[in-house]
PDB file of C-alpha atoms in Angstrom:
ATOM      1  CA  MET A   1     119.573  97.942 100.797  1.00 50.00           C
ATOM      2  CA  ALA A   2     121.529 100.620 102.541  1.00 53.00           C
ATOM      3  CA  GLU A   3     119.825 103.923 103.175  1.00 52.00           C
ATOM      4  CA  ARG A   4     122.206 106.633 102.719  1.00 57.00           C
ATOM      5  CA  PRO A   5     121.425 109.978 104.307  1.00 55.00           C
ATOM      6  CA  GLU A   6     120.937 111.586 100.931  1.00 55.00           C
ATOM      7  CA  ASP A   7     118.362 109.282 100.085  1.00 71.00           C
ATOM      8  CA  LEU A   8     115.705 110.590 102.578  1.00 87.00           C
ATOM      9  CA  ASN A   9     116.254 114.157 101.425  1.00 92.00           C
ATOM     10  CA  LEU A  10     113.805 115.873  99.142  1.00 95.00           C
ATOM     11  CA  PRO A  11     114.826 117.336  95.786  1.00 95.00           C
ATOM     12  CA  ASN A  12     116.167 120.616  96.154  1.00 94.00           C
ATOM     13  CA  ALA A  13     114.592 121.996  92.903  1.00 95.00           C
ATOM     14  CA  VAL A  14     111.129 121.161  94.028  1.00 96.00           C
ATOM     15  CA  ILE A  15     111.440 122.548  97.543  1.00 97.00           C
ATOM     16  CA  THR A  16     113.131 125.695  96.216  1.00 97.00           C
ATOM     17  CA  ARG A  17     110.038 126.117  94.108  1.00 96.00           C
ATOM     18  CA  ILE A  18     107.727 125.714  96.832  1.00 97.00           C
ATOM     19  CA  ILE A  19     109.457 128.240  98.971  1.00 97.00           C
ATOM     20  CA  LYS A  20     109.539 130.929  96.450  1.00 96.00           C
ATOM     21  CA  GLU A  21     106.072 130.405  95.417  1.00 95.00           C
ATOM     22  CA  ALA A  22     104.909 130.768  99.129  1.00 96.00           C
ATOM     23  CA  LEU A  23     107.284 133.861  99.594  1.00 95.00           C
ATOM     24  CA  PRO A  24     106.521 137.330  98.270  1.00 92.00           C
ATOM     25  CA  ASP A  25     107.964 138.216  95.024  1.00 91.00           C
ATOM     26  CA  GLY A  26     111.540 139.092  95.070  1.00 90.00           C
ATOM     27  CA  VAL A  27     112.375 137.641  98.577  1.00 93.00           C
ATOM     28  CA  ASN A  28     115.816 135.771  98.316  1.00 93.00           C
ATOM     29  CA  VAL A  29     116.394 132.661 100.231  1.00 95.00           C
ATOM     30  CA  SER A  30     119.840 131.765 101.400  1.00 94.00           C
ATOM     31  CA  LYS A  31     121.351 128.547 100.479  1.00 95.00           C
ATOM     32  CA  GLU A  32     121.339 127.722 104.139  1.00 95.00           C
ATOM     33  CA  ALA A  33     117.842 128.169 104.587  1.00 96.00           C
ATOM     34  CA  ARG A  34     116.983 126.233 101.719  1.00 96.00           C
ATOM     35  CA  LYS A  35     118.695 123.472 102.914  1.00 96.00           C
ATOM     36  CA  ALA A  36     117.587 123.786 106.599  1.00 96.00           C
ATOM     37  CA  ILE A  37     113.878 123.741 105.218  1.00 97.00           C
ATOM     38  CA  SER A  38     114.675 120.543 103.087  1.00 97.00           C
ATOM     39  CA  GLN A  39     115.758 118.925 106.197  1.00 96.00           C
ATOM     40  CA  ALA A  40     112.955 120.202 108.258  1.00 97.00           C
ATOM     41  CA  ALA A  41     110.566 118.768 105.513  1.00 97.00           C
ATOM     42  CA  SER A  42     112.199 115.138 106.135  1.00 97.00           C
ATOM     43  CA  ILE A  43     111.463 115.532 109.627  1.00 97.00           C
ATOM     44  CA  PHE A  44     108.217 116.641 109.161  1.00 97.00           C
ATOM     45  CA  VAL A  45     107.437 113.403 107.088  1.00 97.00           C
ATOM     46  CA  LEU A  46     108.707 111.316 109.801  1.00 96.00           C
ATOM     47  CA  TYR A  47     107.053 112.805 112.822  1.00 96.00           C
ATOM     48  CA  ALA A  48     103.682 112.812 110.775  1.00 97.00           C
ATOM     49  CA  THR A  49     104.344 109.214 109.798  1.00 97.00           C
ATOM     50  CA  SER A  50     105.160 108.305 113.450  1.00 96.00           C
ATOM     51  CA  CYS A  51     102.193 110.028 114.634  1.00 96.00           C
ATOM     52  CA  ALA A  52      99.775 108.502 111.808  1.00 97.00           C
ATOM     53  CA  ASN A  53     101.313 105.159 112.777  1.00 96.00           C
ATOM     54  CA  ASN A  54      99.952 105.591 116.267  1.00 96.00           C
ATOM     55  CA  PHE A  55      96.443 106.144 115.459  1.00 97.00           C
ATOM     56  CA  ALA A  56      96.496 103.209 113.188  1.00 96.00           C
ATOM     57  CA  MET A  57      98.084 100.810 115.663  1.00 95.00           C
ATOM     58  CA  LYS A  58      95.511 102.034 118.150  1.00 96.00           C
ATOM     59  CA  ALA A  59      92.918 100.858 115.715  1.00 96.00           C
ATOM     60  CA  LYS A  60      94.863  97.611 115.368  1.00 95.00           C
ATOM     61  CA  ARG A  61      95.205  98.249 111.767  1.00 95.00           C
ATOM     62  CA  LYS A  62      98.791  97.400 109.778  1.00 93.00           C
ATOM     63  CA  THR A  63      97.922  99.979 107.030  1.00 96.00           C
ATOM     64  CA  LEU A  64      98.268 103.419 107.281  1.00 97.00           C
ATOM     65  CA  ASN A  65      95.154 105.297 106.058  1.00 96.00           C
ATOM     66  CA  ALA A  66      94.081 108.760 105.030  1.00 97.00           C
ATOM     67  CA  GLY A  67      92.073 109.120 108.514  1.00 97.00           C
ATOM     68  CA  ASP A  68      95.500 108.204 110.258  1.00 97.00           C
ATOM     69  CA  VAL A  69      97.180 111.243 108.708  1.00 98.00           C
ATOM     70  CA  MET A  70      94.486 113.639 109.213  1.00 98.00           C
ATOM     71  CA  SER A  71      94.451 112.754 112.816  1.00 98.00           C
ATOM     72  CA  ALA A  72      98.188 113.085 112.918  1.00 98.00           C
ATOM     73  CA  MET A  73      97.806 116.556 111.577  1.00 98.00           C
ATOM     74  CA  GLU A  74      95.443 117.449 114.203  1.00 97.00           C
ATOM     75  CA  GLU A  75      97.778 116.186 116.852  1.00 97.00           C
ATOM     76  CA  MET A  76     100.394 117.895 115.629  1.00 97.00           C
ATOM     77  CA  GLU A  77      98.493 121.173 115.642  1.00 96.00           C
ATOM     78  CA  PHE A  78      98.536 121.705 111.993  1.00 97.00           C
ATOM     79  CA  GLU A  79      94.668 121.896 111.841  1.00 97.00           C
ATOM     80  CA  ARG A  80      95.287 124.726 109.250  1.00 97.00           C
ATOM     81  CA  PHE A  81      96.214 121.933 106.657  1.00 97.00           C
ATOM     82  CA  LEU A  82      93.051 119.741 107.253  1.00 97.00           C
ATOM     83  CA  GLN A  83      90.670 121.777 104.837  1.00 97.00           C
ATOM     84  CA  PRO A  84      93.129 122.056 101.986  1.00 97.00           C
ATOM     85  CA  LEU A  85      94.107 118.482 102.608  1.00 97.00           C
ATOM     86  CA  ARG A  86      90.590 117.433 102.496  1.00 97.00           C
ATOM     87  CA  GLN A  87      89.871 119.169  99.161  1.00 96.00           C
ATOM     88  CA  ALA A  88      93.128 117.972  97.581  1.00 96.00           C
ATOM     89  CA  LEU A  89      92.272 114.426  98.515  1.00 96.00           C
ATOM     90  CA  GLU A  90      88.752 114.628  96.905  1.00 95.00           C
ATOM     91  CA  ALA A  91      90.225 115.982  93.922  1.00 94.00           C
ATOM     92  CA  TYR A  92      92.965 113.219  93.902  1.00 94.00           C
ATOM     93  CA  LYS A  93      90.334 110.436  94.199  1.00 92.00           C
ATOM     94  CA  LYS A  94      88.228 111.890  91.332  1.00 91.00           C
ATOM     95  CA  GLY A  95      91.300 112.130  89.435  1.00 88.00           C
ATOM     96  CA  GLN A  96      92.324 108.528  89.976  1.00 85.00           C
ATOM     97  CA  LYS A  97      88.453 107.523  89.270  1.00 86.00           C
ATOM     98  CA  GLY A  98      88.583 109.267  86.142  1.00 85.00           C
ATOM     99  CA  LYS A  99      91.712 107.852  84.761  1.00 84.00           C
ATOM    100  CA  LYS A 100      90.602 104.293  85.746  1.00 85.00           C
ATOM    101  CA  GLU A 101      87.510 104.963  83.738  1.00 87.00           C
ATOM    102  CA  ALA A 102      89.117 106.353  80.960  1.00 86.00           C
ATOM    103  CA  SER A 103      91.622 103.714  80.618  1.00 86.00           C
ATOM    104  CA  GLU A 104      89.020 100.819  81.028  1.00 88.00           C
ATOM    105  CA  GLN A 105      87.085 102.379  78.379  1.00 89.00           C
ATOM    106  CA  LYS A 106      89.931 102.685  76.113  1.00 87.00           C
ATOM    107  CA  ARG A 107      91.082  99.083  76.772  1.00 87.00           C
ATOM    108  CA  LYS A 108      87.315  97.924  75.851  1.00 87.00           C
ATOM    109  CA  GLU A 109      87.352 100.111  72.804  1.00 87.00           C
ATOM    110  CA  LYS A 110      90.734  98.653  71.697  1.00 85.00           C
ATOM    111  CA  LYS A 111      89.509  95.114  72.167  1.00 83.00           C
ATOM    112  CA  ASN A 112      86.663  95.816  69.776  1.00 83.00           C
ATOM    113  CA  ILE A 113      89.153  97.000  67.103  1.00 82.00           C
ATOM    114  CA  THR A 114      91.839  94.529  67.712  1.00 78.00           C
ATOM    115  CA  ASP A 115      89.245  91.895  67.646  1.00 77.00           C
ATOM    116  CA  GLU A 116      87.967  92.871  64.242  1.00 75.00           C
ATOM    117  CA  ASN A 117      91.387  93.447  62.983  1.00 76.00           C
ATOM    118  CA  ASP A 118      92.659  89.987  64.043  1.00 73.00           C
ATOM    119  CA  LYS A 119      90.797  88.454  61.705  1.00 65.00           C
ATOM    120  CA  SER A 120      92.332  90.186  58.752  1.00 64.00           C
ATOM    121  CA  ARG A 121      95.903  90.860  59.817  1.00 59.00           C
ATOM    122  CA  ASP A 122      98.961  88.755  60.709  1.00 58.00           C
ATOM    123  CA  GLU A 123     101.064  88.907  64.076  1.00 57.00           C
ATOM    124  CA  GLU A 124     103.494  91.397  62.927  1.00 56.00           C
ATOM    125  CA  GLU A 125     101.152  93.904  62.171  1.00 53.00           C
ATOM    126  CA  ASP A 126      99.420  93.552  65.499  1.00 52.00           C
ATOM    127  CA  GLU A 127     102.584  94.492  67.298  1.00 54.00           C
ATOM    128  CA  HIS A 128     103.016  97.495  65.324  1.00 54.00           C
ATOM    129  CA  MET A 129      99.450  98.367  66.002  1.00 51.00           C
ATOM    130  CA  ASP A 130     100.107  98.035  69.944  1.00 50.00           C
ATOM    131  CA  ASP A 131     103.070 100.504  69.645  1.00 49.00           C
ATOM    132  CA  GLU A 132     100.741 103.037  68.025  1.00 48.00           C
ATOM    133  CA  GLN A 133      98.108 102.486  70.597  1.00 48.00           C
ATOM    134  CA  GLU A 134     100.603 103.001  73.297  1.00 45.00           C
ATOM    135  CA  GLY A 135     101.540 106.317  71.587  1.00 45.00           C
ATOM    136  CA  GLU A 136      97.872 107.287  71.391  1.00 46.00           C
ATOM    137  CA  ASN A 137      97.526 106.516  75.253  1.00 45.00           C
ATOM    138  CA  GLU A 138     100.317 108.913  76.248  1.00 44.00           C
ATOM    139  CA  GLY A 139      98.884 111.699  74.153  1.00 44.00           C
ATOM    140  CA  GLU A 140      95.372 111.343  75.358  1.00 44.00           C
ATOM    141  CA  GLU A 141      96.595 110.951  79.190  1.00 43.00           C
ATOM    142  CA  GLU A 142      98.499 114.346  78.664  1.00 43.00           C
ATOM    143  CA  ASP A 143      94.998 115.938  77.743  1.00 45.00           C
ATOM    144  CA  VAL A 144      93.530 114.883  80.973  1.00 44.00           C
ATOM    145  CA  GLU A 145      96.164 116.217  83.158  1.00 43.00           C
ATOM    146  CA  ASN A 146      96.089 119.483  81.399  1.00 42.00           C
TER     147      ASN A 146
ATOM    148  CA  MET B   1      79.836 124.200  93.274  1.00 53.00           C
ATOM    149  CA  SER B   2      77.053 123.941  90.651  1.00 52.00           C
ATOM    150  CA  GLY B   3      77.871 127.395  89.508  1.00 53.00           C
ATOM    151  CA  LYS B   4      81.105 126.394  88.153  1.00 53.00           C
ATOM    152  CA  ASN B   5      81.719 125.687  84.598  1.00 58.00           C
ATOM    153  CA  MET B   6      83.479 122.370  83.452  1.00 61.00           C
ATOM    154  CA  GLU B   7      86.754 124.372  82.609  1.00 54.00           C
ATOM    155  CA  GLU B   8      87.037 125.694  86.090  1.00 52.00           C
ATOM    156  CA  LYS B   9      86.339 122.399  87.881  1.00 51.00           C
ATOM    157  CA  VAL B  10      88.906 120.587  85.826  1.00 51.00           C
ATOM    158  CA  GLU B  11      91.519 123.398  86.474  1.00 47.00           C
ATOM    159  CA  GLN B  12      91.025 123.274  90.195  1.00 47.00           C
ATOM    160  CA  ALA B  13      91.254 119.586  90.080  1.00 44.00           C
ATOM    161  CA  THR B  14      94.323 119.372  88.358  1.00 45.00           C
ATOM    162  CA  ASN B  15      95.677 122.048  90.578  1.00 48.00           C
ATOM    163  CA  SER B  16      94.710 120.264  93.835  1.00 47.00           C
ATOM    164  CA  LYS B  17      95.860 116.810  92.838  1.00 52.00           C
ATOM    165  CA  ASN B  18      98.760 118.386  91.385  1.00 77.00           C
ATOM    166  CA  ILE B  19     101.750 117.893  93.897  1.00 86.00           C
ATOM    167  CA  SER B  20     105.422 118.675  93.162  1.00 92.00           C
ATOM    168  CA  LEU B  21     107.327 116.467  95.633  1.00 95.00           C
ATOM    169  CA  PRO B  22     107.993 113.008  94.417  1.00 95.00           C
ATOM    170  CA  VAL B  23     105.725 110.544  95.860  1.00 95.00           C
ATOM    171  CA  SER B  24     108.384 107.743  95.808  1.00 94.00           C
ATOM    172  CA  ARG B  25     110.670 109.685  97.804  1.00 95.00           C
ATOM    173  CA  VAL B  26     108.301 110.546 100.650  1.00 96.00           C
ATOM    174  CA  ARG B  27     107.246 107.008 100.669  1.00 95.00           C
ATOM    175  CA  LEU B  28     110.996 106.044 101.288  1.00 94.00           C
ATOM    176  CA  ILE B  29     111.189 108.449 104.275  1.00 95.00           C
ATOM    177  CA  MET B  30     107.937 107.013 105.473  1.00 96.00           C
ATOM    178  CA  LYS B  31     109.082 103.372 105.313  1.00 95.00           C
ATOM    179  CA  SER B  32     112.239 104.282 107.289  1.00 94.00           C
ATOM    180  CA  SER B  33     110.047 104.858 110.449  1.00 92.00           C
ATOM    181  CA  PRO B  34     110.045 101.940 112.631  1.00 89.00           C
ATOM    182  CA  ASP B  35     106.827  99.715 113.084  1.00 86.00           C
ATOM    183  CA  VAL B  36     105.404 101.180 109.728  1.00 92.00           C
ATOM    184  CA  SER B  37     104.398  98.079 107.588  1.00 90.00           C
ATOM    185  CA  CYS B  38     101.676  99.267 104.787  1.00 94.00           C
ATOM    186  CA  ILE B  39     100.793 102.661 103.491  1.00 96.00           C
ATOM    187  CA  ASN B  40      97.725 103.332 101.698  1.00 95.00           C
ATOM    188  CA  GLN B  41      97.774 105.077  98.641  1.00 95.00           C
ATOM    189  CA  ASP B  42      95.493 107.876  99.681  1.00 96.00           C
ATOM    190  CA  ALA B  43      97.677 108.531 103.049  1.00 97.00           C
ATOM    191  CA  LEU B  44     100.643 108.514 100.910  1.00 97.00           C
ATOM    192  CA  PHE B  45      99.114 111.410  98.766  1.00 97.00           C
ATOM    193  CA  LEU B  46      98.016 113.262 101.852  1.00 97.00           C
ATOM    194  CA  THR B  47     101.677 112.972 103.558  1.00 98.00           C
ATOM    195  CA  THR B  48     103.039 114.379 100.420  1.00 98.00           C
ATOM    196  CA  LYS B  49     100.632 117.217 100.160  1.00 98.00           C
ATOM    197  CA  ALA B  50     100.701 117.958 103.731  1.00 98.00           C
ATOM    198  CA  THR B  51     104.749 117.949 103.643  1.00 98.00           C
ATOM    199  CA  GLU B  52     104.229 120.766 100.721  1.00 98.00           C
ATOM    200  CA  LEU B  53     101.760 122.733 102.780  1.00 98.00           C
ATOM    201  CA  PHE B  54     104.455 122.368 105.563  1.00 98.00           C
ATOM    202  CA  VAL B  55     107.158 123.871 103.553  1.00 98.00           C
ATOM    203  CA  GLN B  56     105.038 126.707 102.597  1.00 97.00           C
ATOM    204  CA  HIS B  57     103.970 127.351 106.183  1.00 97.00           C
ATOM    205  CA  LEU B  58     107.382 127.222 107.414  1.00 97.00           C
ATOM    206  CA  ALA B  59     109.221 129.559 105.121  1.00 96.00           C
ATOM    207  CA  LEU B  60     106.243 132.018 105.387  1.00 95.00           C
ATOM    208  CA  SER B  61     106.246 132.144 108.987  1.00 95.00           C
ATOM    209  CA  SER B  62     109.902 132.430 109.367  1.00 94.00           C
ATOM    210  CA  TYR B  63     110.041 135.297 106.771  1.00 93.00           C
ATOM    211  CA  LYS B  64     107.347 137.235 108.795  1.00 90.00           C
ATOM    212  CA  ASN B  65     108.805 136.632 111.973  1.00 88.00           C
ATOM    213  CA  GLY B  66     112.273 137.412 111.039  1.00 82.00           C
ATOM    214  CA  SER B  67     113.788 140.787 110.042  1.00 67.00           C
ATOM    215  CA  GLY B  68     112.903 140.045 106.143  1.00 55.00           C
ATOM    216  CA  LYS B  69     111.476 143.438 105.572  1.00 60.00           C
ATOM    217  CA  GLU B  70     114.720 145.104 105.907  1.00 66.00           C
ATOM    218  CA  THR B  71     117.092 142.463 104.194  1.00 69.00           C
ATOM    219  CA  ASN B  72     114.671 141.147 101.831  1.00 86.00           C
ATOM    220  CA  THR B  73     116.300 137.522 102.435  1.00 91.00           C
ATOM    221  CA  LEU B  74     115.155 134.488 104.313  1.00 93.00           C
ATOM    222  CA  SER B  75     118.268 133.521 106.260  1.00 93.00           C
ATOM    223  CA  TYR B  76     118.895 130.415 108.467  1.00 94.00           C
ATOM    224  CA  SER B  77     118.706 132.422 111.576  1.00 92.00           C
ATOM    225  CA  ASP B  78     114.966 133.244 110.727  1.00 93.00           C
ATOM    226  CA  LEU B  79     114.354 129.336 110.798  1.00 95.00           C
ATOM    227  CA  ALA B  80     116.038 128.833 113.891  1.00 95.00           C
ATOM    228  CA  ASN B  81     114.119 131.588 115.586  1.00 94.00           C
ATOM    229  CA  VAL B  82     110.663 130.531 114.508  1.00 95.00           C
ATOM    230  CA  ALA B  83     111.605 126.994 115.510  1.00 95.00           C
ATOM    231  CA  GLU B  84     112.475 128.262 119.145  1.00 93.00           C
ATOM    232  CA  GLU B  85     109.449 130.690 119.227  1.00 94.00           C
ATOM    233  CA  THR B  86     106.840 128.962 117.691  1.00 94.00           C
ATOM    234  CA  GLU B  87     104.988 125.911 119.297  1.00 94.00           C
ATOM    235  CA  THR B  88     104.174 124.084 116.334  1.00 95.00           C
ATOM    236  CA  PHE B  89     107.675 124.308 115.103  1.00 96.00           C
ATOM    237  CA  GLN B  90     109.511 123.131 118.193  1.00 95.00           C
ATOM    238  CA  PHE B  91     110.056 119.693 116.871  1.00 96.00           C
ATOM    239  CA  LEU B  92     112.636 121.231 114.585  1.00 96.00           C
ATOM    240  CA  THR B  93     114.686 122.667 117.401  1.00 94.00           C
ATOM    241  CA  ASP B  94     117.129 119.829 117.313  1.00 92.00           C
ATOM    242  CA  ILE B  95     117.852 120.223 113.414  1.00 92.00           C
ATOM    243  CA  LEU B  96     117.396 124.124 113.550  1.00 93.00           C
ATOM    244  CA  PRO B  97     119.657 125.061 116.431  1.00 92.00           C
ATOM    245  CA  LYS B  98     120.519 128.785 116.780  1.00 89.00           C
ATOM    246  CA  LYS B  99     123.945 129.616 116.135  1.00 85.00           C
ATOM    247  CA  ILE B 100     126.138 131.467 118.174  1.00 83.00           C
ATOM    248  CA  LEU B 101     129.732 132.615 117.888  1.00 81.00           C
ATOM    249  CA  ALA B 102     132.491 130.469 119.198  1.00 85.00           C
ATOM    250  CA  ARG B 103     133.726 133.269 121.124  1.00 83.00           C
ATOM    251  CA  ASP B 104     130.422 133.597 122.932  1.00 84.00           C
ATOM    252  CA  TYR B 105     130.029 130.145 123.574  1.00 85.00           C
ATOM    253  CA  LEU B 106     133.494 129.693 125.333  1.00 87.00           C
ATOM    254  CA  LYS B 107     132.596 132.749 127.380  1.00 88.00           C
ATOM    255  CA  SER B 108     129.509 131.230 128.516  1.00 87.00           C
ATOM    256  CA  LEU B 109     131.386 128.010 129.256  1.00 88.00           C
ATOM    257  CA  GLU B 110     134.058 129.897 131.164  1.00 88.00           C
ATOM    258  CA  GLU B 111     131.339 131.470 133.375  1.00 88.00           C
ATOM    259  CA  MET B 112     129.615 128.081 134.075  1.00 88.00           C
ATOM    260  CA  GLU B 113     133.088 126.744 135.259  1.00 87.00           C
ATOM    261  CA  LYS B 114     133.266 129.915 137.461  1.00 85.00           C
ATOM    262  CA  ASP B 115     129.787 129.076 138.790  1.00 83.00           C
ATOM    263  CA  ASP B 116     130.769 125.288 139.524  1.00 82.00           C
ATOM    264  CA  GLU B 117     134.127 126.291 141.635  1.00 81.00           C
ATOM    265  CA  ASN B 118     131.800 128.850 143.715  1.00 79.00           C
ATOM    266  CA  LEU B 119     129.363 126.136 144.641  1.00 69.00           C
TER     267      LEU B 119
END
């Protein structure tokens, strides 16, 4: 699988949005500047990864973990990121845990329902019910994210 | 923290874990780095979030450092300037070189050659 240069770029639309949100209202950004920031962001990822990897290797680990990334930020002199990153990570973990528990709960509930229905319905109807349940899942997940 | 109501907490949580950059793309870039074998999910999230913070920081710093107030535009030269002048952005100098006019470059080449002749 060959890696083409464009594959290592981040999507322009998202980069543009982040830039606009950071700058005061009404400020324009030249196309050249946008492209440059996008490239800088890719370099940042590489630099951060390389730095974090050094910490992992020092600890004789093969897997990069959250602590390595935090250490890398400090090393790169981006201490200003540490606090917001910690908060974001906490919220992210809570969200993951919540989703996991919620989907496990749903699975349990469905199992109870389908167990009861299995006795009375044939296979075709079960497949139809699975589709309906998937639809329900998507709806519920959207609520959680909002 | 305990004073906040449920709604606020949920909103804050969604905003904090809400990242715009695609995690899969960030992962791709990370994997292209030599010697990197596995990346833990939390590490991937943090790197993605950090990159967003970086984009904000670079854009705002460049704008503040530049002549933005007059032109109301963030230009490439603002970025190149901040990369050269600010220590934390110096790793970007290779990809954000300052631009000079061709004739100025040729002029400085000529002067360099004259210096060589004089030596």
